[in-house]
Short mmCIF file of C-alpha atoms and ligand atoms in Angstrom, two decimals:
data_model
loop_
_atom_site.label_atom_id
_atom_site.label_comp_id
_atom_site.label_asym_id
_atom_site.label_seq_id
_atom_site.Cartn_x
_atom_site.Cartn_y
_atom_site.Cartn_z
CA MET A 155 0.00 0.00 0.00
CA LYS A 156 1.16 3.58 -0.63
CA ILE A 157 0.84 5.44 2.65
CA GLY A 158 1.13 9.23 2.89
CA ILE A 159 2.10 10.92 6.14
CA VAL A 160 1.83 14.69 6.62
CA GLY A 161 3.79 15.86 9.66
CA LEU A 162 6.93 13.85 10.32
CA GLY A 163 7.26 14.28 14.08
CA LEU A 164 7.02 11.78 16.92
CA ILE A 165 3.74 10.20 15.80
CA GLY A 166 4.12 10.59 12.01
CA GLY A 167 7.72 9.38 12.14
CA SER A 168 6.89 6.41 14.36
CA LEU A 169 4.02 5.39 12.07
CA GLY A 170 6.37 5.64 9.09
CA LEU A 171 9.00 3.43 10.74
CA ASP A 172 6.41 0.72 11.40
CA PHE A 173 4.63 0.94 8.05
CA ARG A 174 7.93 0.66 6.16
CA ARG A 175 8.93 -2.30 8.34
CA LEU A 176 5.60 -3.90 7.35
CA GLY A 177 6.46 -3.49 3.66
CA HIS A 178 4.38 -0.43 2.76
CA GLN A 179 5.73 2.44 0.71
CA VAL A 180 5.71 5.60 2.83
CA LEU A 181 5.54 9.06 1.27
CA GLY A 182 6.21 11.85 3.75
CA VAL A 183 5.39 15.54 3.73
CA ALA A 184 7.22 17.81 6.15
CA ARG A 185 6.88 21.51 6.83
CA ARG A 186 10.66 21.96 6.74
CA ALA A 187 12.96 20.21 4.28
CA ALA A 188 15.36 19.38 7.13
CA THR A 189 12.63 17.35 8.88
CA GLY A 190 12.02 15.38 5.67
CA GLU A 191 15.73 14.68 5.34
CA ALA A 192 15.87 13.49 8.96
CA ALA A 193 12.88 11.22 8.30
CA ILE A 194 14.59 9.65 5.30
CA ALA A 195 17.84 9.26 7.26
CA CYS A 196 16.16 7.41 10.14
CA GLY A 197 14.13 5.19 7.81
CA ALA A 198 10.70 6.65 8.59
CA VAL A 199 9.83 7.41 4.95
CA ASP A 200 10.83 6.23 1.48
CA GLN A 201 10.65 9.74 0.13
CA ALA A 202 9.96 13.15 1.60
CA SER A 203 8.76 16.44 0.22
CA THR A 204 7.44 19.75 1.46
CA GLU A 205 4.71 19.64 -1.22
CA LEU A 206 1.32 18.06 -0.56
CA GLN A 207 0.94 17.18 -4.24
CA SER A 208 3.63 14.52 -3.73
CA LEU A 209 0.86 12.44 -2.06
CA GLN A 210 -1.39 12.17 -5.11
CA ALA A 211 -0.67 8.44 -5.53
CA ALA A 212 -1.33 7.60 -1.85
CA ASP A 213 -4.03 5.06 -0.97
CA ILE A 214 -4.36 6.50 2.53
CA VAL A 215 -2.96 9.67 4.10
CA PHE A 216 -2.31 10.12 7.82
CA LEU A 217 -2.45 13.73 9.02
CA CYS A 218 0.05 13.89 11.87
CA THR A 219 0.53 17.61 12.40
CA PRO A 220 -0.47 19.59 15.49
CA ILE A 221 -4.25 19.63 15.92
CA HIS A 222 -4.78 23.24 14.87
CA MET A 223 -3.21 22.56 11.43
CA ILE A 224 -5.25 19.47 10.53
CA GLU A 225 -8.30 21.13 8.92
CA ALA A 226 -6.26 23.66 6.93
CA ILE A 227 -3.87 20.98 5.66
CA SER A 228 -6.74 18.69 4.67
CA ILE A 229 -8.26 21.54 2.60
CA ASP A 230 -4.92 22.13 0.85
CA LEU A 231 -4.37 18.41 0.32
CA ILE A 232 -7.80 17.44 -1.06
CA PRO A 233 -7.34 18.85 -4.60
CA HIS A 234 -4.37 16.49 -5.02
CA LEU A 235 -6.20 13.31 -3.96
CA SER A 236 -8.17 10.78 -5.97
CA PRO A 237 -11.71 10.16 -4.65
CA GLN A 238 -10.73 6.71 -3.33
CA THR A 239 -7.97 8.05 -1.11
CA ILE A 240 -8.72 7.56 2.55
CA LEU A 241 -7.85 10.45 4.81
CA THR A 242 -7.27 9.92 8.51
CA ASP A 243 -5.63 11.84 11.35
CA VAL A 244 -3.95 11.08 14.65
CA GLY A 245 -5.10 14.12 16.65
CA SER A 246 -5.63 13.72 20.38
CA VAL A 247 -9.05 15.36 20.05
CA LYS A 248 -11.70 13.95 17.75
CA GLY A 249 -14.98 15.90 17.75
CA ALA A 250 -13.53 19.19 16.50
CA ILE A 251 -11.42 17.49 13.82
CA VAL A 252 -14.07 15.07 12.56
CA ASP A 253 -16.65 17.89 12.38
CA ALA A 254 -14.21 20.09 10.49
CA VAL A 255 -12.75 17.62 7.97
CA THR A 256 -15.68 15.30 7.14
CA PRO A 257 -17.64 17.93 5.15
CA HIS A 258 -14.56 18.51 2.98
CA TRP A 259 -13.72 14.83 2.42
CA PRO A 260 -16.39 12.19 3.04
CA ASN A 261 -13.72 9.46 2.85
CA PHE A 262 -12.25 10.72 6.13
CA VAL A 263 -12.09 8.64 9.28
CA GLY A 264 -10.81 10.06 12.55
CA GLY A 265 -8.22 8.12 14.54
CA HIS A 266 -6.14 8.45 17.69
CA PRO A 267 -3.22 6.15 18.43
CA MET A 268 -2.93 6.40 22.19
CA ALA A 269 0.82 6.28 22.56
CA GLY A 270 3.23 9.10 23.15
CA LYS A 271 6.27 10.41 24.93
CA THR A 272 7.23 13.56 26.77
CA GLU A 273 9.52 14.66 23.92
CA VAL A 274 8.33 15.36 20.38
CA GLY A 275 9.93 15.54 16.93
CA ILE A 276 11.35 13.11 14.40
CA ALA A 277 14.47 12.56 16.52
CA VAL A 278 12.44 10.68 19.13
CA ALA A 279 10.28 8.67 16.69
CA GLU A 280 10.62 4.97 17.36
CA PRO A 281 9.38 1.64 15.99
CA HIS A 282 6.73 -0.37 17.87
CA LEU A 283 5.47 2.77 19.64
CA PHE A 284 1.85 1.70 19.13
CA ALA A 285 2.18 -1.99 20.02
CA GLN A 286 -0.19 -3.08 22.80
CA ARG A 287 -1.64 0.45 22.92
CA ALA A 288 -5.18 1.50 22.09
CA TYR A 289 -5.83 2.89 18.62
CA VAL A 290 -9.21 4.62 18.70
CA ILE A 291 -11.19 4.94 15.46
CA THR A 292 -14.11 7.38 15.51
CA PRO A 293 -16.39 6.89 12.49
CA VAL A 294 -19.60 8.87 12.11
CA ALA A 295 -22.81 7.79 10.35
CA THR A 296 -21.50 8.87 6.93
CA THR A 297 -18.01 7.35 7.20
CA PRO A 298 -17.48 4.69 4.50
CA THR A 299 -17.10 1.23 6.05
CA THR A 300 -14.14 0.53 3.75
CA ALA A 301 -12.24 3.48 5.22
CA VAL A 302 -12.84 2.12 8.72
CA ALA A 303 -11.82 -1.38 7.64
CA VAL A 304 -8.56 -0.22 6.02
CA LEU A 305 -7.57 1.88 9.03
CA ARG A 306 -8.50 -0.97 11.36
CA GLU A 307 -6.31 -3.36 9.37
CA LEU A 308 -3.32 -0.99 9.40
CA ALA A 309 -3.67 -0.25 13.12
CA THR A 310 -3.97 -3.96 13.87
CA ALA A 311 -0.76 -4.56 11.90
CA LEU A 312 0.93 -2.08 14.27
CA GLN A 313 -0.14 -4.53 17.00
CA ALA A 314 -2.36 -1.83 18.44
CA GLN A 315 -5.68 -2.69 20.07
CA VAL A 316 -8.37 -1.10 17.93
CA LEU A 317 -11.35 0.47 19.67
CA THR A 318 -14.21 2.24 17.93
CA CYS A 319 -16.48 4.87 19.45
CA THR A 320 -18.07 8.16 18.49
CA PRO A 321 -15.92 11.31 18.47
CA ALA A 322 -17.93 12.67 21.43
CA GLN A 323 -17.41 9.48 23.46
CA HIS A 324 -13.70 9.59 22.68
CA ASP A 325 -13.37 13.21 23.77
CA ARG A 326 -15.24 12.65 27.02
CA ALA A 327 -13.22 9.54 27.90
CA VAL A 328 -9.82 11.03 27.05
CA ALA A 329 -10.67 14.17 29.03
CA TRP A 330 -10.63 11.92 32.12
CA ILE A 331 -7.55 9.85 31.45
CA SER A 332 -5.38 12.13 29.32
CA HIS A 333 -6.41 15.78 29.22
CA LEU A 334 -7.41 16.21 32.90
CA PRO A 335 -4.16 14.51 34.05
CA VAL A 336 -2.13 16.97 31.95
CA MET A 337 -3.96 19.89 33.59
CA ILE A 338 -3.69 18.48 37.12
CA SER A 339 -0.07 17.44 36.73
CA GLY A 340 0.78 20.90 35.38
CA SER A 341 -1.05 22.60 38.25
CA LEU A 342 0.94 20.48 40.71
CA ILE A 343 4.14 21.97 39.30
CA GLN A 344 2.57 25.46 39.44
CA ALA A 345 1.50 24.96 43.06
CA CYS A 346 5.07 24.00 44.00
CA LEU A 347 6.39 27.10 42.20
CA ASN A 348 3.99 29.17 44.29
CA GLU A 349 5.68 28.16 47.57
CA PRO A 350 6.47 31.62 48.98
CA ASP A 351 9.64 30.63 50.88
CA ALA A 352 12.49 30.44 48.35
CA HIS A 353 14.56 28.23 50.65
CA ILE A 354 11.74 25.68 50.98
CA ARG A 355 11.13 25.78 47.23
CA LYS A 356 14.82 25.02 46.60
CA LEU A 357 14.73 22.24 49.20
CA ALA A 358 11.63 20.72 47.54
CA GLU A 359 13.41 20.79 44.17
CA SER A 360 16.35 18.92 45.70
CA LEU A 361 14.13 16.36 47.43
CA ALA A 362 11.86 15.61 44.46
CA SER A 363 12.22 11.96 43.52
CA SER A 364 10.30 9.17 41.78
CA GLY A 365 6.87 10.19 43.17
CA PHE A 366 7.17 13.73 41.86
CA CYS A 367 8.72 12.41 38.66
CA ASP A 368 5.61 10.24 38.05
CA THR A 369 3.04 12.84 39.02
CA SER A 370 4.63 15.76 37.14
CA ARG A 371 5.57 13.91 33.95
CA VAL A 372 2.54 14.66 31.78
CA GLY A 373 2.12 18.21 33.14
CA GLY A 374 5.74 19.01 32.34
CA GLY A 375 5.48 17.74 28.76
CA HIS A 376 5.35 19.69 25.53
CA PRO A 377 3.21 22.83 26.18
CA GLU A 378 1.54 22.80 22.76
CA LEU A 379 -0.10 19.43 23.35
CA GLY A 380 -1.76 20.59 26.60
CA LEU A 381 -2.89 23.82 24.98
CA MET A 382 -4.46 21.96 22.05
CA MET A 383 -6.26 19.56 24.40
CA ALA A 384 -7.80 22.45 26.35
CA ARG A 385 -8.65 24.49 23.26
CA TYR A 386 -10.11 21.76 21.10
CA ASN A 387 -11.72 19.65 23.85
CA ARG A 388 -12.73 22.68 25.90
CA ASP A 389 -16.16 21.53 27.10
CA GLU A 390 -15.00 18.10 28.27
CA VAL A 391 -11.82 19.48 29.85
CA LEU A 392 -13.93 22.04 31.73
CA ARG A 393 -16.41 19.38 32.83
CA SER A 394 -13.64 17.13 34.16
CA LEU A 395 -11.84 20.03 35.86
CA GLN A 396 -15.05 21.04 37.63
CA ALA A 397 -15.69 17.48 38.79
CA TYR A 398 -12.10 17.28 39.96
CA GLN A 399 -12.49 20.51 41.94
CA GLN A 400 -15.44 18.91 43.79
CA GLU A 401 -13.29 15.89 44.49
CA ILE A 402 -10.50 18.08 45.90
CA GLN A 403 -13.08 19.96 47.98
CA GLN A 404 -14.40 16.70 49.49
CA LEU A 405 -10.86 15.56 50.18
CA THR A 406 -10.06 18.90 51.85
CA THR A 407 -13.15 18.55 54.05
CA LEU A 408 -12.19 15.01 55.11
CA VAL A 409 -8.72 16.13 56.15
CA ALA A 410 -9.84 19.41 57.73
CA THR A 411 -12.45 17.61 59.86
CA ASP A 412 -10.22 14.65 60.83
CA GLN A 413 -12.43 12.10 59.07
CA TRP A 414 -9.68 9.51 58.89
CA ALA A 415 -11.93 6.46 58.46
CA ALA A 416 -13.68 8.08 55.49
CA LEU A 417 -10.32 9.08 54.03
CA ALA A 418 -9.01 5.53 54.48
CA ALA A 419 -12.09 4.15 52.68
CA ARG A 420 -11.49 6.53 49.80
CA LEU A 421 -7.81 5.65 49.54
CA THR A 422 -8.68 1.94 49.60
CA GLU A 423 -11.16 2.47 46.78
CA ASN A 424 -8.45 4.31 44.80
CA HIS A 425 -5.97 1.51 45.43
CA GLN A 426 -8.43 -1.08 44.12
CA ALA A 427 -9.70 0.97 41.15
CA ARG A 428 -6.32 2.05 39.72
CA SER A 429 -5.57 -1.32 38.16
CA ARG A 430 -8.74 -1.04 36.06
CA PHE A 431 -7.20 1.96 34.29
CA ILE A 432 -3.59 0.74 34.20
CA GLN A 433 -4.08 -2.52 32.39
CA SER A 434 -1.23 -3.34 30.04
CA THR A 435 -3.51 -4.46 27.21
CA PRO A 436 -6.73 -2.58 26.36
CA GLU A 437 -9.98 -4.54 26.33
CA PRO A 438 -10.93 -5.95 22.91
CA ASP A 439 -13.21 -3.80 20.80
CA THR A 440 -16.83 -4.36 21.74
CA ALA A 441 -18.24 -1.54 19.61
CA ALA A 442 -16.87 -2.76 16.29
CA PRO A 443 -19.33 -2.11 13.45
P1 NAP B 126 5.52 16.60 16.79
O1 NAP B 126 6.53 15.57 17.10
O2 NAP B 126 5.79 18.02 17.14
O3 NAP B 126 5.20 16.49 15.24
C1 NAP B 126 4.42 17.41 14.54
C2 NAP B 126 5.01 17.54 13.18
O4 NAP B 126 4.11 18.31 12.39
C3 NAP B 126 6.38 18.24 13.15
O5 NAP B 126 7.28 17.39 12.51
C4 NAP B 126 6.11 19.50 12.35
O6 NAP B 126 7.13 19.85 11.46
C5 NAP B 126 4.92 19.07 11.53
N1 NAP B 126 4.17 20.17 10.97
C6 NAP B 126 3.68 21.27 11.58
N2 NAP B 126 3.04 22.03 10.70
C7 NAP B 126 3.13 21.38 9.50
C8 NAP B 126 2.69 21.66 8.19
N3 NAP B 126 2.01 22.78 7.92
N4 NAP B 126 2.95 20.75 7.21
C9 NAP B 126 3.65 19.64 7.44
N5 NAP B 126 4.12 19.33 8.67
C10 NAP B 126 3.85 20.19 9.67
O7 NAP B 126 4.12 16.25 17.47
P2 NAP B 126 3.45 14.82 17.70
O8 NAP B 126 3.57 14.47 19.14
O9 NAP B 126 3.90 13.86 16.67
O10 NAP B 126 1.92 15.19 17.48
C11 NAP B 126 1.34 15.19 16.21
C12 NAP B 126 -0.12 14.87 16.35
O11 NAP B 126 -0.23 13.64 17.04
C13 NAP B 126 -0.95 15.89 17.10
O12 NAP B 126 -2.15 16.13 16.40
C14 NAP B 126 -1.22 15.21 18.43
O13 NAP B 126 -2.49 15.59 18.95
C15 NAP B 126 -1.18 13.75 18.06
N6 NAP B 126 -0.80 12.83 19.12
C16 NAP B 126 0.27 13.12 19.92
C17 NAP B 126 0.63 12.22 20.90
C18 NAP B 126 1.80 12.50 21.82
O14 NAP B 126 1.83 12.00 22.93
N7 NAP B 126 2.78 13.25 21.39
C19 NAP B 126 -0.08 11.01 21.08
C20 NAP B 126 -1.13 10.73 20.20
C21 NAP B 126 -1.50 11.66 19.23
P3 NAP B 126 8.57 20.37 11.86
O15 NAP B 126 9.33 19.16 12.30
O16 NAP B 126 9.10 20.93 10.60
O17 NAP B 126 8.39 21.36 12.95
#
């Protein structure tokens, strides 16, 4: 299959490495020529260009740019595609993208490979990034079943676990497990920075170890990703932040009023529930069309 990838960063580059390993021909489009050259050098693409028209022979094109570029790039790309070409994206938000791109190209199917790293860019792209991770596909009523089937097949070949749901369901679920954690983790770092005593702040920096490393990791990641999550999944991020504020308020009350038994019950529930979220392999797809 001829696979086009626009945006040769962490996700686009990692997809390219795997698709080439699986025997597909990968045509890359980068914003900067240097990124395309780096993608060729590391084996992520067979050929690279800065021109979207270089993808006219592609059977499927993955849009792997930052979220805010996806609609504009799809509009520029469409005149170069044949009607059979499947268009998909990897954006971490689905409702806004699917709503924006589907009217331009009915053969579009939204996708979200749920794997990532703190660093971004082609230099940190790696093979097998998507293995044993969820790959969410978000068709709508008008999405051609062949487009879904082709994307499902490619994602399965990456050894990802394919899940299908609506864009709205995706956005609500990822607000809880991805977007809210980025906001909370970031606000933890901010709260530490707000310590008024400079000596204590310095001491805390020196003492921070694995616990802080775990809890601050996603909040200290690439700023653009967090900004895009909040901007393009605004309603669900707000909803989850408000629910989280209530949770913090209840927790504050328990501590302030010495309700240790109630706090212990809550912590026990957390201890038992965590494993349901941190399973190494996602559940098989139950919503497959
Ligand atoms: P990234 O490493 O920064 O890659 C983005 C790439 O897009 C860069 O290579 C950049 O080019 C390129 N780009 C920007 N504007 C472009 C344009 N007009 N034309 C062509 N290329 C353009 O970011 P990423 O982490 O791969 O994220 C890409 C997408 O994946 C985002 O939509 C994000 O929501 C999604 N995603 C990210 C993660 C994650 O954890 N990182 C996980 C799942 C999904 P230059 O190299 O020239 O700057």
